[in-house]
PDB file of C-alpha atoms in Angstrom:
ATOM      1  CA  MET A   1       0.001  -0.010  -0.025  1.00 43.00           C
ATOM      2  CA  LYS A   2       1.338   3.412  -0.932  1.00 39.00           C
ATOM      3  CA  LYS A   3       2.198   5.655   1.946  1.00 41.00           C
ATOM      4  CA  LYS A   4       0.738   9.127   2.362  1.00 41.00           C
ATOM      5  CA  ILE A   5       3.854  10.813   1.011  1.00 45.00           C
ATOM      6  CA  THR A   6       3.578   8.911  -2.296  1.00 45.00           C
ATOM      7  CA  ALA A   7      -0.008   9.943  -2.621  1.00 45.00           C
ATOM      8  CA  LEU A   8       0.934  13.575  -2.092  1.00 44.00           C
ATOM      9  CA  VAL A   9       3.631  13.409  -4.750  1.00 44.00           C
ATOM     10  CA  MET A  10       1.207  11.774  -7.189  1.00 44.00           C
ATOM     11  CA  ALA A  11      -1.365  14.416  -6.424  1.00 45.00           C
ATOM     12  CA  ALA A  12       1.186  17.161  -7.025  1.00 44.00           C
ATOM     13  CA  ALA A  13       2.040  15.666 -10.424  1.00 42.00           C
ATOM     14  CA  MET A  14      -1.654  15.658 -11.374  1.00 40.00           C
ATOM     15  CA  CYS A  15      -2.114  19.191 -10.220  1.00 41.00           C
ATOM     16  CA  LEU A  16       0.843  20.467 -12.103  1.00 38.00           C
ATOM     17  CA  SER A  17      -0.211  18.751 -15.329  1.00 38.00           C
ATOM     18  CA  VAL A  18      -3.361  20.991 -15.502  1.00 34.00           C
ATOM     19  CA  ALA A  19      -2.700  24.367 -17.025  1.00 34.00           C
ATOM     20  CA  ALA A  20      -5.150  26.196 -14.830  1.00 35.00           C
ATOM     21  CA  CYS A  21      -4.632  24.324 -11.594  1.00 37.00           C
ATOM     22  CA  GLY A  22      -4.953  27.476  -9.519  1.00 35.00           C
ATOM     23  CA  ASN A  23      -1.268  27.942  -8.720  1.00 40.00           C
ATOM     24  CA  ASP A  24      -0.419  31.567  -9.190  1.00 40.00           C
ATOM     25  CA  ASN A  25       3.073  30.564 -10.118  1.00 43.00           C
ATOM     26  CA  GLY A  26       1.965  28.746 -13.275  1.00 39.00           C
ATOM     27  CA  GLY A  27       2.950  25.161 -12.270  1.00 44.00           C
ATOM     28  CA  ASN A  28       6.651  25.780 -11.898  1.00 48.00           C
ATOM     29  CA  GLY A  29       6.402  27.852  -8.784  1.00 46.00           C
ATOM     30  CA  ALA A  30       8.080  30.535 -10.868  1.00 51.00           C
ATOM     31  CA  ASP A  31       7.170  33.949 -12.219  1.00 49.00           C
ATOM     32  CA  ALA A  32       9.834  35.385 -14.514  1.00 50.00           C
ATOM     33  CA  ALA A  33       8.381  38.893 -14.061  1.00 53.00           C
ATOM     34  CA  LYS A  34       8.792  39.000 -10.303  1.00 86.00           C
ATOM     35  CA  ASP A  35      11.151  41.513  -8.736  1.00 91.00           C
ATOM     36  CA  SER A  36      11.816  39.460  -5.602  1.00 96.00           C
ATOM     37  CA  TYR A  37      11.666  35.889  -4.389  1.00 98.00           C
ATOM     38  CA  THR A  38      11.441  34.423  -0.889  1.00 98.00           C
ATOM     39  CA  VAL A  39      13.022  30.997  -0.320  1.00 98.00           C
ATOM     40  CA  GLY A  40      12.370  28.972   2.803  1.00 98.00           C
ATOM     41  CA  ILE A  41      15.182  26.773   4.027  1.00 98.00           C
ATOM     42  CA  CYS A  42      14.430  23.859   6.359  1.00 98.00           C
ATOM     43  CA  GLN A  43      17.577  22.156   7.590  1.00 98.00           C
ATOM     44  CA  LEU A  44      17.200  19.100   9.785  1.00 97.00           C
ATOM     45  CA  VAL A  45      20.194  19.643  12.061  1.00 95.00           C
ATOM     46  CA  GLN A  46      23.325  21.686  12.318  1.00 93.00           C
ATOM     47  CA  HIS A  47      26.453  19.796  11.323  1.00 91.00           C
ATOM     48  CA  GLN A  48      29.291  20.316   8.855  1.00 90.00           C
ATOM     49  CA  ALA A  49      27.849  18.560   5.819  1.00 92.00           C
ATOM     50  CA  LEU A  50      24.359  20.074   5.939  1.00 96.00           C
ATOM     51  CA  ASP A  51      25.728  23.535   6.824  1.00 97.00           C
ATOM     52  CA  ALA A  52      27.980  23.367   3.759  1.00 96.00           C
ATOM     53  CA  ALA A  53      25.055  22.354   1.482  1.00 98.00           C
ATOM     54  CA  THR A  54      22.933  25.240   2.738  1.00 98.00           C
ATOM     55  CA  GLN A  55      25.734  27.733   2.268  1.00 98.00           C
ATOM     56  CA  GLY A  56      26.464  26.489  -1.263  1.00 98.00           C
ATOM     57  CA  PHE A  57      22.774  26.759  -2.130  1.00 98.00           C
ATOM     58  CA  LYS A  58      22.552  30.353  -0.847  1.00 98.00           C
ATOM     59  CA  ASP A  59      25.762  31.454  -2.517  1.00 98.00           C
ATOM     60  CA  ALA A  60      24.705  29.992  -5.885  1.00 98.00           C
ATOM     61  CA  LEU A  61      21.233  31.452  -5.730  1.00 98.00           C
ATOM     62  CA  LYS A  62      22.566  34.848  -4.723  1.00 98.00           C
ATOM     63  CA  GLU A  63      25.053  34.745  -7.537  1.00 98.00           C
ATOM     64  CA  GLU A  64      22.228  33.983 -10.047  1.00 97.00           C
ATOM     65  CA  LEU A  65      19.559  36.381  -8.700  1.00 97.00           C
ATOM     66  CA  GLY A  66      21.410  38.863  -6.531  1.00 96.00           C
ATOM     67  CA  ASP A  67      19.258  40.941  -4.215  1.00 95.00           C
ATOM     68  CA  LYS A  68      16.050  39.626  -5.793  1.00 97.00           C
ATOM     69  CA  VAL A  69      16.170  36.586  -3.431  1.00 98.00           C
ATOM     70  CA  GLN A  70      15.636  36.584   0.287  1.00 98.00           C
ATOM     71  CA  PHE A  71      16.023  33.599   2.585  1.00 98.00           C
ATOM     72  CA  VAL A  72      14.000  32.487   5.577  1.00 98.00           C
ATOM     73  CA  GLU A  73      16.362  29.952   7.180  1.00 98.00           C
ATOM     74  CA  GLN A  74      15.292  27.649  10.014  1.00 98.00           C
ATOM     75  CA  ASN A  75      16.928  24.638  11.699  1.00 98.00           C
ATOM     76  CA  ALA A  76      14.863  21.792  13.179  1.00 97.00           C
ATOM     77  CA  SER A  77      17.508  20.737  15.722  1.00 96.00           C
ATOM     78  CA  ASN A  78      17.129  17.114  14.552  1.00 92.00           C
ATOM     79  CA  ASP A  79      13.401  16.956  15.393  1.00 94.00           C
ATOM     80  CA  ILE A  80      11.178  15.546  12.714  1.00 93.00           C
ATOM     81  CA  ASN A  81       8.044  17.218  14.089  1.00 96.00           C
ATOM     82  CA  THR A  82       9.824  20.568  14.010  1.00 98.00           C
ATOM     83  CA  CYS A  83      10.520  20.060  10.329  1.00 98.00           C
ATOM     84  CA  SER A  84       6.796  19.781   9.714  1.00 98.00           C
ATOM     85  CA  THR A  85       6.143  22.936  11.725  1.00 98.00           C
ATOM     86  CA  ILE A  86       8.746  24.819   9.770  1.00 98.00           C
ATOM     87  CA  CYS A  87       7.476  23.687   6.383  1.00 98.00           C
ATOM     88  CA  ASN A  88       3.844  24.362   7.218  1.00 98.00           C
ATOM     89  CA  GLY A  89       4.944  27.855   8.244  1.00 98.00           C
ATOM     90  CA  PHE A  90       6.621  28.393   4.911  1.00 98.00           C
ATOM     91  CA  VAL A  91       3.419  27.465   3.172  1.00 98.00           C
ATOM     92  CA  SER A  92       1.434  29.879   5.283  1.00 98.00           C
ATOM     93  CA  GLU A  93       3.921  32.627   4.465  1.00 98.00           C
ATOM     94  CA  GLY A  94       3.633  31.867   0.735  1.00 98.00           C
ATOM     95  CA  VAL A  95       7.312  31.367  -0.028  1.00 98.00           C
ATOM     96  CA  ASP A  96       8.256  30.943  -3.636  1.00 98.00           C
ATOM     97  CA  LEU A  97      10.393  27.841  -3.093  1.00 98.00           C
ATOM     98  CA  ILE A  98      11.427  25.528  -0.233  1.00 98.00           C
ATOM     99  CA  LEU A  99      14.874  24.058   0.192  1.00 98.00           C
ATOM    100  CA  ALA A 100      14.578  20.802   2.228  1.00 98.00           C
ATOM    101  CA  ASN A 101      18.060  19.970   3.596  1.00 98.00           C
ATOM    102  CA  ALA A 102      18.087  16.195   4.532  1.00 96.00           C
ATOM    103  CA  THR A 103      15.468  13.496   4.185  1.00 95.00           C
ATOM    104  CA  PRO A 104      13.096  14.301   7.079  1.00 95.00           C
ATOM    105  CA  ALA A 105      12.989  17.901   5.911  1.00 97.00           C
ATOM    106  CA  LEU A 106      12.094  16.714   2.393  1.00 98.00           C
ATOM    107  CA  GLN A 107       9.341  14.439   3.748  1.00 97.00           C
ATOM    108  CA  ALA A 108       7.910  17.278   5.771  1.00 98.00           C
ATOM    109  CA  ALA A 109       7.937  19.679   2.876  1.00 98.00           C
ATOM    110  CA  VAL A 110       6.217  17.191   0.554  1.00 98.00           C
ATOM    111  CA  SER A 111       3.537  16.662   3.200  1.00 98.00           C
ATOM    112  CA  ALA A 112       3.051  20.448   3.588  1.00 98.00           C
ATOM    113  CA  THR A 113       2.496  21.523  -0.028  1.00 98.00           C
ATOM    114  CA  GLN A 114       1.607  20.180  -3.443  1.00 97.00           C
ATOM    115  CA  SER A 115       2.225  23.384  -5.347  1.00 97.00           C
ATOM    116  CA  ILE A 116       5.182  25.294  -3.972  1.00 98.00           C
ATOM    117  CA  PRO A 117       8.419  23.989  -5.577  1.00 98.00           C
ATOM    118  CA  ILE A 118      10.511  21.866  -3.276  1.00 98.00           C
ATOM    119  CA  LEU A 119      14.240  21.123  -3.799  1.00 98.00           C
ATOM    120  CA  GLY A 120      15.856  18.562  -1.629  1.00 98.00           C
ATOM    121  CA  THR A 121      19.588  18.438  -0.931  1.00 98.00           C
ATOM    122  CA  ALA A 122      21.677  16.031   1.111  1.00 95.00           C
ATOM    123  CA  VAL A 123      18.984  13.409   0.490  1.00 96.00           C
ATOM    124  CA  THR A 124      20.538  10.044  -0.318  1.00 92.00           C
ATOM    125  CA  GLU A 125      17.824   8.163  -2.197  1.00 94.00           C
ATOM    126  CA  TYR A 126      14.681   9.891  -3.273  1.00 97.00           C
ATOM    127  CA  GLY A 127      12.827   6.687  -4.097  1.00 95.00           C
ATOM    128  CA  VAL A 128      13.373   5.437  -0.544  1.00 93.00           C
ATOM    129  CA  ALA A 129      12.710   8.836   1.041  1.00 94.00           C
ATOM    130  CA  LEU A 130       9.373   9.319  -0.761  1.00 96.00           C
ATOM    131  CA  ASP A 131       8.339   5.606  -0.982  1.00 94.00           C
ATOM    132  CA  ILE A 132       8.307   5.684  -4.840  1.00 96.00           C
ATOM    133  CA  GLU A 133       8.344   2.257  -6.381  1.00 92.00           C
ATOM    134  CA  ASN A 134      10.653   1.740  -9.366  1.00 93.00           C
ATOM    135  CA  PHE A 135      12.048   5.233  -9.029  1.00 95.00           C
ATOM    136  CA  SER A 136      13.328   6.405 -12.393  1.00 94.00           C
ATOM    137  CA  GLY A 137      15.369   9.424 -11.284  1.00 97.00           C
ATOM    138  CA  THR A 138      12.682  12.088 -11.649  1.00 98.00           C
ATOM    139  CA  VAL A 139      10.208  12.603  -8.845  1.00 98.00           C
ATOM    140  CA  GLY A 140       7.764  14.763 -10.814  1.00 97.00           C
ATOM    141  CA  GLY A 141       5.123  17.116  -9.422  1.00 97.00           C
ATOM    142  CA  ASN A 142       6.640  19.919  -7.396  1.00 98.00           C
ATOM    143  CA  VAL A 143       9.766  18.054  -6.227  1.00 98.00           C
ATOM    144  CA  SER A 144      13.303  17.659  -7.403  1.00 98.00           C
ATOM    145  CA  GLY A 145      16.789  18.178  -5.903  1.00 98.00           C
ATOM    146  CA  THR A 146      20.239  16.708  -5.408  1.00 98.00           C
ATOM    147  CA  SER A 147      21.524  13.463  -3.810  1.00 97.00           C
ATOM    148  CA  ASP A 148      24.499  12.966  -1.601  1.00 94.00           C
ATOM    149  CA  LEU A 149      24.796   9.272  -2.461  1.00 91.00           C
ATOM    150  CA  ALA A 150      28.399   8.203  -3.014  1.00 89.00           C
ATOM    151  CA  PRO A 151      29.289   4.829  -4.657  1.00 92.00           C
ATOM    152  CA  LEU A 152      28.576   2.465  -1.788  1.00 95.00           C
ATOM    153  CA  ASP A 153      30.419  -0.480  -3.343  1.00 95.00           C
ATOM    154  CA  GLN A 154      33.518   1.652  -3.424  1.00 95.00           C
ATOM    155  CA  GLN A 155      33.092   2.645   0.207  1.00 96.00           C
ATOM    156  CA  ALA A 156      32.812  -1.033   1.095  1.00 97.00           C
ATOM    157  CA  ALA A 157      36.016  -1.733  -0.865  1.00 96.00           C
ATOM    158  CA  MET A 158      37.905   0.616   1.500  1.00 97.00           C
ATOM    159  CA  PHE A 159      37.867  -2.044   4.155  1.00 98.00           C
ATOM    160  CA  SER A 160      40.026  -4.284   1.998  1.00 96.00           C
ATOM    161  CA  GLU A 161      42.357  -1.426   1.204  1.00 96.00           C
ATOM    162  CA  LEU A 162      42.778   0.006   4.662  1.00 97.00           C
ATOM    163  CA  LEU A 163      41.752  -2.790   7.037  1.00 98.00           C
ATOM    164  CA  PRO A 164      42.562  -6.121   5.323  1.00 97.00           C
ATOM    165  CA  ASP A 165      42.642  -8.009   8.602  1.00 97.00           C
ATOM    166  CA  ALA A 166      39.112  -7.002   9.614  1.00 98.00           C
ATOM    167  CA  LYS A 167      36.966 -10.103   9.707  1.00 98.00           C
ATOM    168  CA  THR A 168      33.878  -8.682  11.377  1.00 98.00           C
ATOM    169  CA  VAL A 169      32.431  -5.262  10.477  1.00 98.00           C
ATOM    170  CA  GLY A 170      29.718  -3.539  12.422  1.00 98.00           C
ATOM    171  CA  ILE A 171      27.336  -1.119  10.594  1.00 98.00           C
ATOM    172  CA  LEU A 172      26.170   1.641  12.929  1.00 98.00           C
ATOM    173  CA  TYR A 173      23.335   4.046  12.128  1.00 97.00           C
ATOM    174  CA  CYS A 174      20.099   5.672  13.330  1.00 96.00           C
ATOM    175  CA  SER A 175      17.062   3.392  12.731  1.00 94.00           C
ATOM    176  CA  ALA A 176      14.820   6.447  12.218  1.00 89.00           C
ATOM    177  CA  GLU A 177      16.631   7.459   9.014  1.00 90.00           C
ATOM    178  CA  ALA A 178      15.294   5.533   6.029  1.00 88.00           C
ATOM    179  CA  ASN A 179      18.230   6.461   3.783  1.00 90.00           C
ATOM    180  CA  SER A 180      20.653   5.069   6.385  1.00 94.00           C
ATOM    181  CA  VAL A 181      18.806   1.720   6.285  1.00 94.00           C
ATOM    182  CA  TYR A 182      19.221   1.759   2.459  1.00 93.00           C
ATOM    183  CA  GLN A 183      22.906   2.411   2.618  1.00 95.00           C
ATOM    184  CA  ALA A 184      23.463  -0.157   5.361  1.00 97.00           C
ATOM    185  CA  ASP A 185      21.718  -2.892   3.295  1.00 96.00           C
ATOM    186  CA  VAL A 186      23.878  -2.111   0.186  1.00 96.00           C
ATOM    187  CA  VAL A 187      27.148  -1.999   2.075  1.00 98.00           C
ATOM    188  CA  LYS A 188      26.290  -5.130   4.112  1.00 98.00           C
ATOM    189  CA  ALA A 189      25.741  -7.110   0.910  1.00 98.00           C
ATOM    190  CA  ALA A 190      28.980  -5.757  -0.613  1.00 97.00           C
ATOM    191  CA  LEU A 191      31.007  -6.712   2.501  1.00 98.00           C
ATOM    192  CA  GLU A 192      29.418 -10.154   2.746  1.00 98.00           C
ATOM    193  CA  ASP A 193      30.313 -10.803  -0.883  1.00 97.00           C
ATOM    194  CA  LYS A 194      33.968 -10.338   0.171  1.00 95.00           C
ATOM    195  CA  GLY A 195      33.547 -12.907   2.928  1.00 97.00           C
ATOM    196  CA  ILE A 196      33.394 -10.379   5.778  1.00 98.00           C
ATOM    197  CA  THR A 197      30.982 -11.073   8.663  1.00 98.00           C
ATOM    198  CA  VAL A 198      28.627  -8.096   9.140  1.00 98.00           C
ATOM    199  CA  LYS A 199      26.684  -7.133  12.242  1.00 98.00           C
ATOM    200  CA  VAL A 200      24.144  -4.304  12.319  1.00 98.00           C
ATOM    201  CA  TYR A 201      23.757  -1.939  15.273  1.00 98.00           C
ATOM    202  CA  THR A 202      21.125   0.758  15.398  1.00 98.00           C
ATOM    203  CA  PHE A 203      20.299   3.538  17.820  1.00 96.00           C
ATOM    204  CA  ALA A 204      16.965   5.306  18.073  1.00 92.00           C
ATOM    205  CA  ASP A 205      18.327   8.807  18.716  1.00 88.00           C
ATOM    206  CA  SER A 206      21.329  10.533  20.193  1.00 90.00           C
ATOM    207  CA  ASN A 207      20.553   9.321  23.703  1.00 93.00           C
ATOM    208  CA  ASP A 208      21.784   5.807  23.133  1.00 95.00           C
ATOM    209  CA  VAL A 209      24.590   6.470  20.606  1.00 97.00           C
ATOM    210  CA  ALA A 210      27.424   5.928  23.108  1.00 97.00           C
ATOM    211  CA  THR A 211      25.979   2.687  24.508  1.00 97.00           C
ATOM    212  CA  VAL A 212      25.284   1.140  21.106  1.00 98.00           C
ATOM    213  CA  THR A 213      28.755   2.268  19.850  1.00 98.00           C
ATOM    214  CA  ALA A 214      30.441   0.574  22.839  1.00 98.00           C
ATOM    215  CA  THR A 215      28.689  -2.743  22.090  1.00 98.00           C
ATOM    216  CA  ALA A 216      29.581  -2.536  18.427  1.00 98.00           C
ATOM    217  CA  CYS A 217      33.224  -1.809  19.177  1.00 98.00           C
ATOM    218  CA  ASP A 218      33.435  -4.784  21.626  1.00 98.00           C
ATOM    219  CA  GLU A 219      31.991  -7.184  19.087  1.00 98.00           C
ATOM    220  CA  CYS A 220      33.636  -6.033  15.806  1.00 98.00           C
ATOM    221  CA  ASP A 221      37.030  -5.340  14.290  1.00 98.00           C
ATOM    222  CA  ALA A 222      35.882  -2.217  12.508  1.00 98.00           C
ATOM    223  CA  LEU A 223      32.737  -0.106  11.932  1.00 98.00           C
ATOM    224  CA  TYR A 224      30.997   1.451   8.998  1.00 98.00           C
ATOM    225  CA  ILE A 225      28.758   4.462   9.515  1.00 98.00           C
ATOM    226  CA  PRO A 226      26.677   5.571   6.450  1.00 97.00           C
ATOM    227  CA  THR A 227      25.657   9.126   5.669  1.00 94.00           C
ATOM    228  CA  ASP A 228      23.467   9.562   8.709  1.00 94.00           C
ATOM    229  CA  ASN A 229      22.435  12.929  10.186  1.00 92.00           C
ATOM    230  CA  THR A 230      22.195  11.702  13.804  1.00 94.00           C
ATOM    231  CA  ALA A 231      25.544  10.015  13.695  1.00 95.00           C
ATOM    232  CA  ALA A 232      27.054  13.172  12.095  1.00 94.00           C
ATOM    233  CA  SER A 233      25.760  15.312  14.949  1.00 94.00           C
ATOM    234  CA  CYS A 234      27.153  12.800  17.452  1.00 96.00           C
ATOM    235  CA  ALA A 235      30.532  12.105  15.833  1.00 97.00           C
ATOM    236  CA  GLU A 236      32.462  13.393  18.835  1.00 97.00           C
ATOM    237  CA  ALA A 237      30.507  11.101  21.177  1.00 97.00           C
ATOM    238  CA  ILE A 238      31.173   8.121  18.900  1.00 98.00           C
ATOM    239  CA  ASN A 239      34.884   9.004  18.728  1.00 98.00           C
ATOM    240  CA  ASN A 240      35.108   9.202  22.528  1.00 98.00           C
ATOM    241  CA  VAL A 241      34.044   5.542  22.640  1.00 98.00           C
ATOM    242  CA  ALA A 242      35.623   4.083  19.530  1.00 98.00           C
ATOM    243  CA  LEU A 243      39.121   5.633  19.643  1.00 98.00           C
ATOM    244  CA  PRO A 244      39.993   4.392  23.188  1.00 98.00           C
ATOM    245  CA  LYS A 245      38.834   0.951  22.086  1.00 98.00           C
ATOM    246  CA  LYS A 246      41.042   1.279  18.969  1.00 98.00           C
ATOM    247  CA  THR A 247      38.142   0.458  16.672  1.00 98.00           C
ATOM    248  CA  PRO A 248      38.578   2.049  13.183  1.00 98.00           C
ATOM    249  CA  ILE A 249      35.585   3.544  11.480  1.00 98.00           C
ATOM    250  CA  ILE A 250      34.995   4.127   7.757  1.00 98.00           C
ATOM    251  CA  ALA A 251      32.341   6.754   7.213  1.00 98.00           C
ATOM    252  CA  GLY A 252      29.852   7.549   4.481  1.00 95.00           C
ATOM    253  CA  GLU A 253      30.727  11.294   4.434  1.00 94.00           C
ATOM    254  CA  GLU A 254      33.544  13.633   5.321  1.00 94.00           C
ATOM    255  CA  GLY A 255      31.973  15.249   8.374  1.00 93.00           C
ATOM    256  CA  ILE A 256      31.604  11.915  10.125  1.00 96.00           C
ATOM    257  CA  ALA A 257      35.143  10.826   9.039  1.00 97.00           C
ATOM    258  CA  LYS A 258      36.538  14.096  10.409  1.00 96.00           C
ATOM    259  CA  GLY A 259      34.824  13.553  13.689  1.00 97.00           C
ATOM    260  CA  CYS A 260      35.351   9.852  14.337  1.00 98.00           C
ATOM    261  CA  GLY A 261      36.504   7.982  11.255  1.00 98.00           C
ATOM    262  CA  ILE A 262      39.684   6.930   9.563  1.00 98.00           C
ATOM    263  CA  ALA A 263      38.501   7.506   5.976  1.00 98.00           C
ATOM    264  CA  THR A 264      35.591   8.110   3.569  1.00 97.00           C
ATOM    265  CA  LEU A 265      34.743   8.211  -0.107  1.00 95.00           C
ATOM    266  CA  SER A 266      33.029  11.570   0.147  1.00 85.00           C
ATOM    267  CA  ILE A 267      31.235  14.146  -1.900  1.00 91.00           C
ATOM    268  CA  ASP A 268      31.615  17.957  -1.605  1.00 93.00           C
ATOM    269  CA  TYR A 269      28.505  19.150   0.169  1.00 95.00           C
ATOM    270  CA  TYR A 270      29.136  22.778  -0.607  1.00 96.00           C
ATOM    271  CA  GLU A 271      29.231  21.994  -4.357  1.00 96.00           C
ATOM    272  CA  LEU A 272      26.125  19.845  -3.955  1.00 97.00           C
ATOM    273  CA  GLY A 273      24.422  22.929  -2.491  1.00 98.00           C
ATOM    274  CA  VAL A 274      25.698  25.015  -5.406  1.00 98.00           C
ATOM    275  CA  THR A 275      24.112  22.627  -7.879  1.00 98.00           C
ATOM    276  CA  THR A 276      20.862  22.815  -5.968  1.00 98.00           C
ATOM    277  CA  GLY A 277      21.016  26.640  -5.949  1.00 98.00           C
ATOM    278  CA  LYS A 278      21.468  26.717  -9.732  1.00 98.00           C
ATOM    279  CA  MET A 279      18.429  24.471 -10.083  1.00 98.00           C
ATOM    280  CA  ALA A 280      16.417  26.871  -7.876  1.00 98.00           C
ATOM    281  CA  ALA A 281      17.350  29.868 -10.021  1.00 98.00           C
ATOM    282  CA  LYS A 282      16.081  28.114 -13.159  1.00 98.00           C
ATOM    283  CA  ILE A 283      12.789  27.209 -11.356  1.00 98.00           C
ATOM    284  CA  LEU A 284      12.200  30.687  -9.944  1.00 98.00           C
ATOM    285  CA  THR A 285      12.829  32.482 -13.207  1.00 96.00           C
ATOM    286  CA  GLY A 286      10.657  30.087 -15.219  1.00 96.00           C
ATOM    287  CA  GLU A 287      13.582  28.715 -17.217  1.00 97.00           C
ATOM    288  CA  SER A 288      12.891  25.170 -16.073  1.00 97.00           C
ATOM    289  CA  ASP A 289       9.805  23.181 -14.947  1.00 98.00           C
ATOM    290  CA  ILE A 290      10.566  21.372 -11.680  1.00 98.00           C
ATOM    291  CA  SER A 291       8.246  18.512 -12.605  1.00 98.00           C
ATOM    292  CA  SER A 292      10.634  17.409 -15.360  1.00 98.00           C
ATOM    293  CA  MET A 293      13.906  18.063 -13.595  1.00 98.00           C
ATOM    294  CA  PRO A 294      15.759  14.792 -12.677  1.00 98.00           C
ATOM    295  CA  ILE A 295      17.604  14.345  -9.352  1.00 98.00           C
ATOM    296  CA  GLU A 296      21.232  15.401  -9.777  1.00 98.00           C
ATOM    297  CA  TYR A 297      24.269  13.592  -8.234  1.00 94.00           C
ATOM    298  CA  TYR A 298      27.754  14.618  -7.319  1.00 92.00           C
ATOM    299  CA  GLN A 299      30.038  13.127 -10.001  1.00 88.00           C
ATOM    300  CA  ASN A 300      33.518  13.090  -8.509  1.00 89.00           C
ATOM    301  CA  PRO A 301      33.703  11.618  -5.022  1.00 93.00           C
ATOM    302  CA  VAL A 302      37.162  11.720  -3.404  1.00 94.00           C
ATOM    303  CA  LYS A 303      38.953   9.232  -1.145  1.00 97.00           C
ATOM    304  CA  LYS A 304      39.857  11.124   2.040  1.00 97.00           C
ATOM    305  CA  TYR A 305      41.436  10.156   5.337  1.00 98.00           C
ATOM    306  CA  ASN A 306      41.663  11.462   8.871  1.00 98.00           C
ATOM    307  CA  ALA A 307      45.421  11.772   9.410  1.00 98.00           C
ATOM    308  CA  ASP A 308      45.253  12.178  13.148  1.00 98.00           C
ATOM    309  CA  ILE A 309      43.084   9.103  13.866  1.00 98.00           C
ATOM    310  CA  CYS A 310      44.967   7.001  11.304  1.00 98.00           C
ATOM    311  CA  GLU A 311      48.221   7.877  13.050  1.00 97.00           C
ATOM    312  CA  GLN A 312      46.829   7.008  16.524  1.00 98.00           C
ATOM    313  CA  LEU A 313      45.590   3.655  15.237  1.00 98.00           C
ATOM    314  CA  GLY A 314      48.742   2.883  13.180  1.00 97.00           C
ATOM    315  CA  ILE A 315      46.898   2.683   9.857  1.00 97.00           C
ATOM    316  CA  SER A 316      48.828   3.147   6.628  1.00 95.00           C
ATOM    317  CA  VAL A 317      46.974   4.966   3.840  1.00 96.00           C
ATOM    318  CA  PRO A 318      47.499   4.497   0.138  1.00 96.00           C
ATOM    319  CA  SER A 319      48.802   7.496  -1.886  1.00 96.00           C
ATOM    320  CA  ASP A 320      45.493   8.033  -3.716  1.00 95.00           C
ATOM    321  CA  TYR A 321      43.828   9.212  -0.480  1.00 97.00           C
ATOM    322  CA  THR A 322      43.704  12.947   0.382  1.00 96.00           C
ATOM    323  CA  ALA A 323      43.986  14.152   3.975  1.00 97.00           C
ATOM    324  CA  ILE A 324      40.905  15.794   5.366  1.00 95.00           C
ATOM    325  CA  GLY A 325      41.632  19.474   5.985  1.00 83.00           C
TER     326      GLY A 325
END
C-alpha cells in the first residue's frame, strides 16, 4: 500500500499537469516577471555537511539572482516534528520555493505543499525517502533536488584497502533514518560478498549512541557508519568511545570521518548545494519546470582520510587518499 507521501507526490504531479490548476506561479512555482523571491530553508540539524550544502545553495542562488532573493532559514535541531512545523509555516507565508536539507525535511515539505516548488539536498535516495516504487530518477510534481549518495560499493572496498585483517564489521546508524537503512543494506551485501561477517547496530536517537557504539566496538574489528544525520551530529561522542577501544571507522561522508573515522569516499556538500542553488534559479525564473527536472548527483567523489586518527591507530593509507583538511 502506498504511503501518504507517495499519494501527495502523485497528487502534485496531477495538479501540475493541469494548465489552470490554480497555482499563481503557473505550475513551476516561478514567475519570470517577479522583482523578488522568498526562499524558505528547512535544515534538519546543524552539522558540517548540511551547513555546507545550505551555504552552497545560498551562494549560488545569490550569484544568479542577486538581491532579488531573500532567505528564511530555520533549523529543526534534529526533530522531525519541528521540520513539519517549519514547512507548514513556509506554506502559510507563501514562500516561492522551499529548500529541504536532509530526508526528514524533504518528507515534511512534501507533506506540507503540493504546489510550492521543493528542492531537496543532502537526500541520499529519493525513491526510498518518498516511497516511490521503481524510481526512475525524476520525482515529478513539485519536487526535485540533489542526492549525496556516494558509490557504496567503493566505500565497502575501502575495508580491503585500509583494514585487510578486519573479519567482522559492524554497521552503525540511526534506525529512524530511512536512507541510512538503504545504505546499510547495500554495504552489508557488498562486504558479505567479500567474505566479511557483518553485524548491524542501530540507535533510536542521540541518547543511546554511546551505549550502542560501545557494544559494536566490543564485538567487531571495525565499523562502517553511512551518511546519517544523527551520527554526524554525534561524531564526537562516537569517537570518545571508539578511539579508546582502537576500533577504526569508515564513514559515508567527510563530516563523520573528520569527527570519528579513519576515511571516507566523500562528496563535496558545498558543491552539492551550489548545484541545488542553480536548479532553484532556473525554477524561480521560469527557465525550467521542476516537474521534469531529474535528481542530480555529485560526480567526482574523493577518497579522504583522517590523518590524526589513522596515526593514532597505526593505519597506513595509500597514496591516492587525500587528507581531510
